[in-house]
Tab-separated table of C-alpha atoms in Angstrom:
chain	number	residue	atom	x	y	z
Y	181	MET	CA	-25.071	-141.565	67.440
Y	182	GLY	CA	-21.503	-140.521	67.056
Y	183	CYS	CA	-20.407	-136.972	67.560
Y	184	ILE	CA	-19.461	-134.797	64.482
Y	185	PRO	CA	-16.008	-133.501	64.987
Y	186	ARG	CA	-15.641	-129.683	65.042
Y	187	PRO	CA	-13.135	-127.984	62.746
Y	188	PRO	CA	-10.146	-126.789	64.542
Y	189	PRO	CA	-10.306	-123.127	65.495
Y	190	ARG	CA	-8.418	-120.584	63.340
Y	191	SER	CA	-5.291	-119.404	64.754
Y	192	ALA	CA	-4.504	-115.682	64.941
Y	193	GLY	CA	-1.596	-116.215	62.603
Y	194	ALA	CA	-3.815	-117.585	59.843
Y	195	SER	CA	-5.901	-114.301	59.577
Y	196	ARG	CA	-2.923	-111.979	59.097
Y	197	PRO	CA	-2.273	-112.756	55.393
Y	198	MET	CA	-5.906	-112.060	54.542
Y	199	GLU	CA	-5.867	-108.757	56.411
Y	200	LYS	CA	-2.684	-107.810	54.599
Y	201	LYS	CA	-4.243	-108.616	51.242
Y	202	ASN	CA	-7.284	-106.559	52.152
Y	203	SER	CA	-5.080	-103.669	53.198
Y	204	ASN	CA	-3.109	-103.828	49.943
Y	205	PHE	CA	-6.304	-103.915	47.918
Y	206	LEU	CA	-7.702	-100.919	49.745
Y	207	SER	CA	-4.449	-99.074	49.201
Y	208	ILE	CA	-4.591	-99.821	45.486
Y	209	LEU	CA	-8.185	-98.611	45.320
Y	210	ASP	CA	-7.214	-95.444	47.128
Y	211	LYS	CA	-4.373	-94.819	44.666
Y	212	VAL	CA	-6.665	-95.501	41.709
Y	213	GLY	CA	-9.199	-93.083	43.145
Y	214	LYS	CA	-6.537	-90.419	43.540
Y	215	VAL	CA	-5.328	-90.976	39.980
Y	216	ARG	CA	-8.862	-90.762	38.693
Y	217	SER	CA	-9.406	-87.638	40.730
Y	218	LEU	CA	-6.242	-86.120	39.272
Y	219	ASP	CA	-7.238	-87.149	35.752
Y	220	ARG	CA	-10.671	-85.635	36.259
Y	221	GLN	CA	-9.203	-82.375	37.532
Y	222	LYS	CA	-6.748	-82.312	34.649
Y	223	LEU	CA	-9.599	-82.861	32.214
Y	224	LEU	CA	-11.620	-80.092	33.834
Y	225	ASP	CA	-8.617	-77.755	33.601
Y	226	GLU	CA	-8.148	-78.575	29.940
Y	227	LEU	CA	-11.845	-78.051	29.271
Y	228	GLY	CA	-11.640	-74.712	31.056
Y	229	ARG	CA	-8.694	-73.620	28.950
Y	230	ALA	CA	-10.433	-74.791	25.785
Y	231	TYR	CA	-13.551	-72.822	26.757
Y	232	GLN	CA	-11.467	-69.687	27.374
Y	233	GLU	CA	-9.749	-70.094	24.013
Y	234	MET	CA	-13.131	-70.542	22.336
Y	235	GLU	CA	-14.457	-67.407	24.041
Y	236	ALA	CA	-11.398	-65.456	22.899
Y	237	LEU	CA	-11.865	-66.763	19.369
Y	238	ASN	CA	-15.550	-65.788	19.412
Y	239	ARG	CA	-14.625	-62.278	20.556
Y	240	SER	CA	-12.052	-62.027	17.776
Y	241	LEU	CA	-14.608	-63.206	15.223
Y	242	ALA	CA	-17.179	-60.726	16.535
Y	243	GLU	CA	-14.644	-57.888	16.279
Y	244	ALA	CA	-13.663	-59.019	12.785
Y	245	ASN	CA	-17.333	-59.122	11.722
Y	246	GLU	CA	-17.890	-55.655	13.170
Y	247	GLN	CA	-14.875	-54.314	11.292
Y	248	LYS	CA	-16.084	-56.062	8.142
Y	249	THR	CA	-19.530	-54.473	8.523
Y	250	LYS	CA	-18.010	-51.017	9.017
Y	251	LEU	CA	-15.735	-51.514	6.018
Y	252	LEU	CA	-18.676	-52.580	3.836
Y	253	GLU	CA	-20.646	-49.519	4.941
Y	254	GLN	CA	-17.696	-47.273	4.089
Y	255	LEU	CA	-17.329	-48.928	0.693
Y	256	LYS	CA	-21.053	-48.461	0.009
Y	257	LEU	CA	-20.813	-44.773	0.918
Y	258	GLN	CA	-17.748	-44.334	-1.273
Y	259	ALA	CA	-19.458	-46.151	-4.144
Y	260	SER	CA	-22.552	-43.969	-3.701
Y	261	ASP	CA	-20.424	-40.806	-3.666
Y	262	LEU	CA	-18.546	-41.954	-6.747
Y	263	GLU	CA	-21.778	-42.759	-8.575
Y	264	GLN	CA	-23.134	-39.343	-7.632
Y	265	GLN	CA	-19.991	-37.659	-8.945
Y	266	ILE	CA	-20.254	-39.602	-12.196
Y	267	ARG	CA	-23.946	-38.809	-12.721
Y	268	GLU	CA	-24.476	-35.328	-11.282
Y	269	ASP	CA	-23.404	-31.802	-12.080
Y	270	SER	CA	-21.531	-30.479	-9.052
Y	271	LEU	CA	-22.922	-26.933	-9.252
Y	272	THR	CA	-26.632	-27.497	-9.841
Y	273	GLY	CA	-27.117	-31.039	-8.554
Y	274	LEU	CA	-28.831	-31.913	-11.831
Y	275	TYR	CA	-27.712	-34.842	-13.946
Y	276	ASN	CA	-24.703	-34.148	-16.135
Y	277	ARG	CA	-24.148	-34.612	-19.843
Y	278	ARG	CA	-22.431	-37.974	-19.388
Y	279	TYR	CA	-25.531	-39.441	-17.755
Y	280	LEU	CA	-27.792	-37.666	-20.248
Y	281	ASP	CA	-26.105	-39.569	-23.094
Y	282	PHE	CA	-26.963	-42.833	-21.360
Y	283	ARG	CA	-30.504	-41.844	-20.387
Y	284	ILE	CA	-31.646	-40.364	-23.697
Y	285	GLU	CA	-30.500	-43.454	-25.571
Y	286	ASN	CA	-32.564	-45.671	-23.260
Y	287	GLU	CA	-35.643	-43.441	-23.401
Y	288	PHE	CA	-35.462	-43.199	-27.191
Y	289	SER	CA	-35.102	-46.983	-27.572
Y	290	ARG	CA	-38.077	-47.588	-25.283
Y	291	ALA	CA	-40.254	-45.063	-27.116
Y	292	LYS	CA	-39.366	-46.617	-30.485
Y	293	ARG	CA	-39.891	-50.178	-29.302
Y	294	TYR	CA	-43.329	-49.566	-27.790
Y	295	ASN	CA	-44.354	-46.649	-30.023
Y	296	ARG	CA	-44.730	-44.316	-27.039
Y	297	ASN	CA	-44.513	-40.537	-26.778
Y	298	LEU	CA	-41.251	-38.890	-25.834
Y	299	ALA	CA	-40.568	-35.159	-25.649
Y	300	VAL	CA	-36.993	-33.908	-25.867
Y	301	ILE	CA	-36.507	-30.283	-24.828
Y	302	MET	CA	-33.408	-28.143	-25.057
Y	303	ALA	CA	-33.400	-24.913	-23.045
Y	304	ASP	CA	-30.887	-22.081	-22.859
Y	305	ILE	CA	-30.628	-19.045	-20.589
Y	306	ASP	CA	-30.886	-15.890	-22.679
Y	307	ARG	CA	-27.823	-13.604	-22.731
Y	308	PHE	CA	-26.122	-15.558	-19.955
Y	309	LYS	CA	-22.687	-14.202	-20.885
Y	310	SER	CA	-23.994	-10.705	-20.292
Y	311	ILE	CA	-25.224	-11.788	-16.839
Y	312	ASN	CA	-21.753	-13.063	-15.962
Y	313	ASP	CA	-20.033	-9.976	-17.361
Y	314	THR	CA	-22.414	-7.495	-15.726
Y	315	HIS	CA	-23.159	-9.125	-12.377
Y	316	SER	CA	-20.176	-11.518	-11.924
Y	317	HIS	CA	-19.747	-15.245	-12.386
Y	318	LEU	CA	-20.837	-15.857	-8.791
Y	319	VAL	CA	-24.222	-14.378	-9.624
Y	320	GLY	CA	-24.254	-16.472	-12.780
Y	321	ASP	CA	-23.705	-19.595	-10.677
Y	322	GLU	CA	-26.617	-18.628	-8.420
Y	323	VAL	CA	-28.810	-18.167	-11.489
Y	324	LEU	CA	-27.965	-21.708	-12.600
Y	325	LYS	CA	-28.882	-23.046	-9.160
Y	326	VAL	CA	-32.235	-21.251	-9.241
Y	327	MET	CA	-32.902	-22.692	-12.689
Y	328	ALA	CA	-32.249	-26.192	-11.366
Y	329	HIS	CA	-34.750	-25.564	-8.563
Y	330	LEU	CA	-37.415	-24.306	-10.976
Y	331	PHE	CA	-36.942	-27.324	-13.237
Y	332	ARG	CA	-37.373	-29.740	-10.346
Y	333	HIS	CA	-40.429	-27.863	-9.133
Y	334	ASN	CA	-42.187	-28.148	-12.489
Y	335	LEU	CA	-41.244	-31.657	-13.609
Y	336	ARG	CA	-42.617	-35.051	-12.631
Y	337	THR	CA	-40.519	-37.677	-10.892
Y	338	VAL	CA	-40.474	-39.717	-14.116
Y	339	ASP	CA	-39.111	-36.761	-16.080
Y	340	PHE	CA	-35.417	-36.123	-16.515
Y	341	VAL	CA	-33.380	-32.931	-16.620
Y	342	ALA	CA	-29.647	-32.485	-17.101
Y	343	ARG	CA	-27.234	-29.622	-17.372
Y	344	TYR	CA	-26.025	-30.036	-20.934
Y	345	GLY	CA	-23.193	-27.562	-20.628
Y	346	GLY	CA	-22.727	-23.957	-19.551
Y	347	GLU	CA	-26.201	-22.408	-19.507
Y	348	GLU	CA	-27.904	-25.143	-21.564
Y	349	PHE	CA	-30.247	-27.788	-20.192
Y	350	VAL	CA	-31.972	-30.836	-21.655
Y	351	MET	CA	-35.270	-32.296	-20.448
Y	352	LEU	CA	-36.744	-35.685	-21.315
Y	353	LEU	CA	-40.478	-36.137	-20.784
Y	354	PRO	CA	-41.553	-39.770	-21.279
Y	355	GLU	CA	-45.157	-40.509	-22.233
Y	356	THR	CA	-45.705	-36.832	-23.082
Y	357	PRO	CA	-47.218	-35.590	-26.376
Y	358	SER	CA	-46.206	-32.303	-27.948
Y	359	SER	CA	-49.189	-30.448	-26.454
Y	360	GLY	CA	-48.225	-31.488	-22.935
Y	361	ALA	CA	-44.551	-30.692	-23.508
Y	362	ILE	CA	-45.403	-27.194	-24.764
Y	363	LEU	CA	-47.464	-26.551	-21.621
Y	364	VAL	CA	-44.554	-27.642	-19.418
Y	365	CYS	CA	-42.130	-25.381	-21.274
Y	366	GLU	CA	-44.478	-22.404	-21.098
Y	367	ARG	CA	-45.039	-22.923	-17.376
Y	368	ILE	CA	-41.308	-22.992	-16.696
Y	369	ARG	CA	-40.680	-20.035	-19.021
Y	370	ARG	CA	-43.249	-17.900	-17.198
Y	371	GLU	CA	-41.891	-18.840	-13.771
Y	372	ILE	CA	-38.386	-17.882	-14.850
Y	373	GLU	CA	-39.564	-14.592	-16.325
Y	374	GLY	CA	-41.595	-13.747	-13.212
Y	375	TYR	CA	-38.999	-14.853	-10.664
Y	376	LYS	CA	-37.780	-12.148	-8.256
Y	377	TRP	CA	-34.254	-12.009	-9.624
Y	378	GLY	CA	-33.761	-8.560	-8.114
Y	379	ALA	CA	-33.518	-10.200	-4.687
Y	380	LEU	CA	-30.429	-12.012	-5.958
Y	381	ARG	CA	-28.905	-8.905	-7.523
Y	382	PRO	CA	-30.623	-5.513	-8.115
Y	383	GLY	CA	-31.309	-4.958	-11.789
Y	384	LEU	CA	-30.956	-8.638	-12.665
Y	385	ALA	CA	-33.481	-10.051	-15.138
Y	386	VAL	CA	-33.395	-13.580	-16.577
Y	387	THR	CA	-35.335	-15.312	-19.340
Y	388	MET	CA	-35.009	-18.644	-21.113
Y	389	SER	CA	-35.639	-19.991	-24.620
Y	390	PHE	CA	-36.902	-23.504	-25.391
Y	391	GLY	CA	-36.772	-25.830	-28.379
Y	392	LEU	CA	-38.579	-29.163	-28.337
Y	393	THR	CA	-39.373	-32.156	-30.495
Y	394	CYS	CA	-41.522	-35.248	-30.103
Y	395	ASP	CA	-40.530	-36.877	-33.392
Y	396	ILE	CA	-39.302	-40.399	-32.628
Y	397	ASN	CA	-39.300	-41.314	-36.339
Y	398	VAL	CA	-35.683	-40.307	-36.731
Y	399	ALA	CA	-32.489	-42.334	-37.012
Y	400	ASP	CA	-31.474	-42.248	-33.374
Y	401	HIS	CA	-31.523	-40.276	-30.127
Y	402	ALA	CA	-28.750	-37.974	-31.385
Y	403	ALA	CA	-30.950	-36.937	-34.315
Y	404	MET	CA	-33.809	-36.202	-31.944
Y	405	LEU	CA	-31.562	-34.054	-29.777
Y	406	ALA	CA	-30.332	-32.234	-32.881
Y	407	GLN	CA	-33.954	-31.426	-33.783
Y	408	ALA	CA	-34.549	-29.914	-30.344
Y	409	ASP	CA	-31.349	-27.889	-30.713
Y	410	ALA	CA	-32.515	-26.584	-34.105
Y	411	ARG	CA	-35.837	-25.488	-32.565
Y	412	LEU	CA	-33.930	-23.748	-29.774
Y	413	TYR	CA	-31.925	-21.835	-32.362
Y	414	GLU	CA	-35.189	-20.733	-33.954
Y	415	ALA	CA	-36.422	-19.473	-30.572
Y	416	LYS	CA	-33.207	-17.500	-30.099
Y	417	ARG	CA	-33.355	-16.059	-33.584
Y	418	GLY	CA	-37.034	-15.227	-33.176
Y	419	GLY	CA	-36.444	-12.930	-30.201
Y	420	ARG	CA	-35.658	-15.237	-27.231
Y	421	ASN	CA	-37.856	-15.962	-24.195
Y	422	GLN	CA	-40.128	-18.266	-26.179
Y	423	VAL	CA	-40.891	-21.908	-26.985
Y	424	ARG	CA	-40.447	-23.349	-30.464
Y	425	PHE	CA	-41.738	-26.728	-31.596
């Protein structure tokens, strides 16, 4: 058998180009890795800045929401105060005549629509001008405040009482027949008569007259109020400190 010839051995010079190529390739890879590393760091930095900006924005939004909440609370308080000023008498804390006009119209309409009882009462402090002239207007103001307290003490939560003007008051008693309304008036009248007014000012005595109606078969709420006023006049003319129906 013949011998297979061996390939000639590589010379040292033949391996140098390959080593150079390998070195260049590794250098390129190293540069690419560095670029990628730089890009990654740059991306992380940008993400960090974006996160900080988002946190700052969230804080600003939270502060804005807090300010908005406080502003809404202030507006609610102001609206409540304004509504109170519109509806209430500043001296006695009772409802005022403006709100009475609104309330009596509604109560009258409801009573007419459903054929329900409604008592309208007009009350007036007897000789109130004399109280002011004799004991001072400050004492007169205190008398009005006491009256407001006695009204609240003797009326139900569904009832309504307003300062009509000066020393006059109007009460609305829904779902109340004349017999019940008379009892309420008499109870208040007796409490006023028996109140210890001398503790407020020695020699002070206070009474009140009442006129009431339960007649809903009239033209409107104004006519019903006029009836109560006419009954009050009768109580005054009849000697005061009494209830007329």
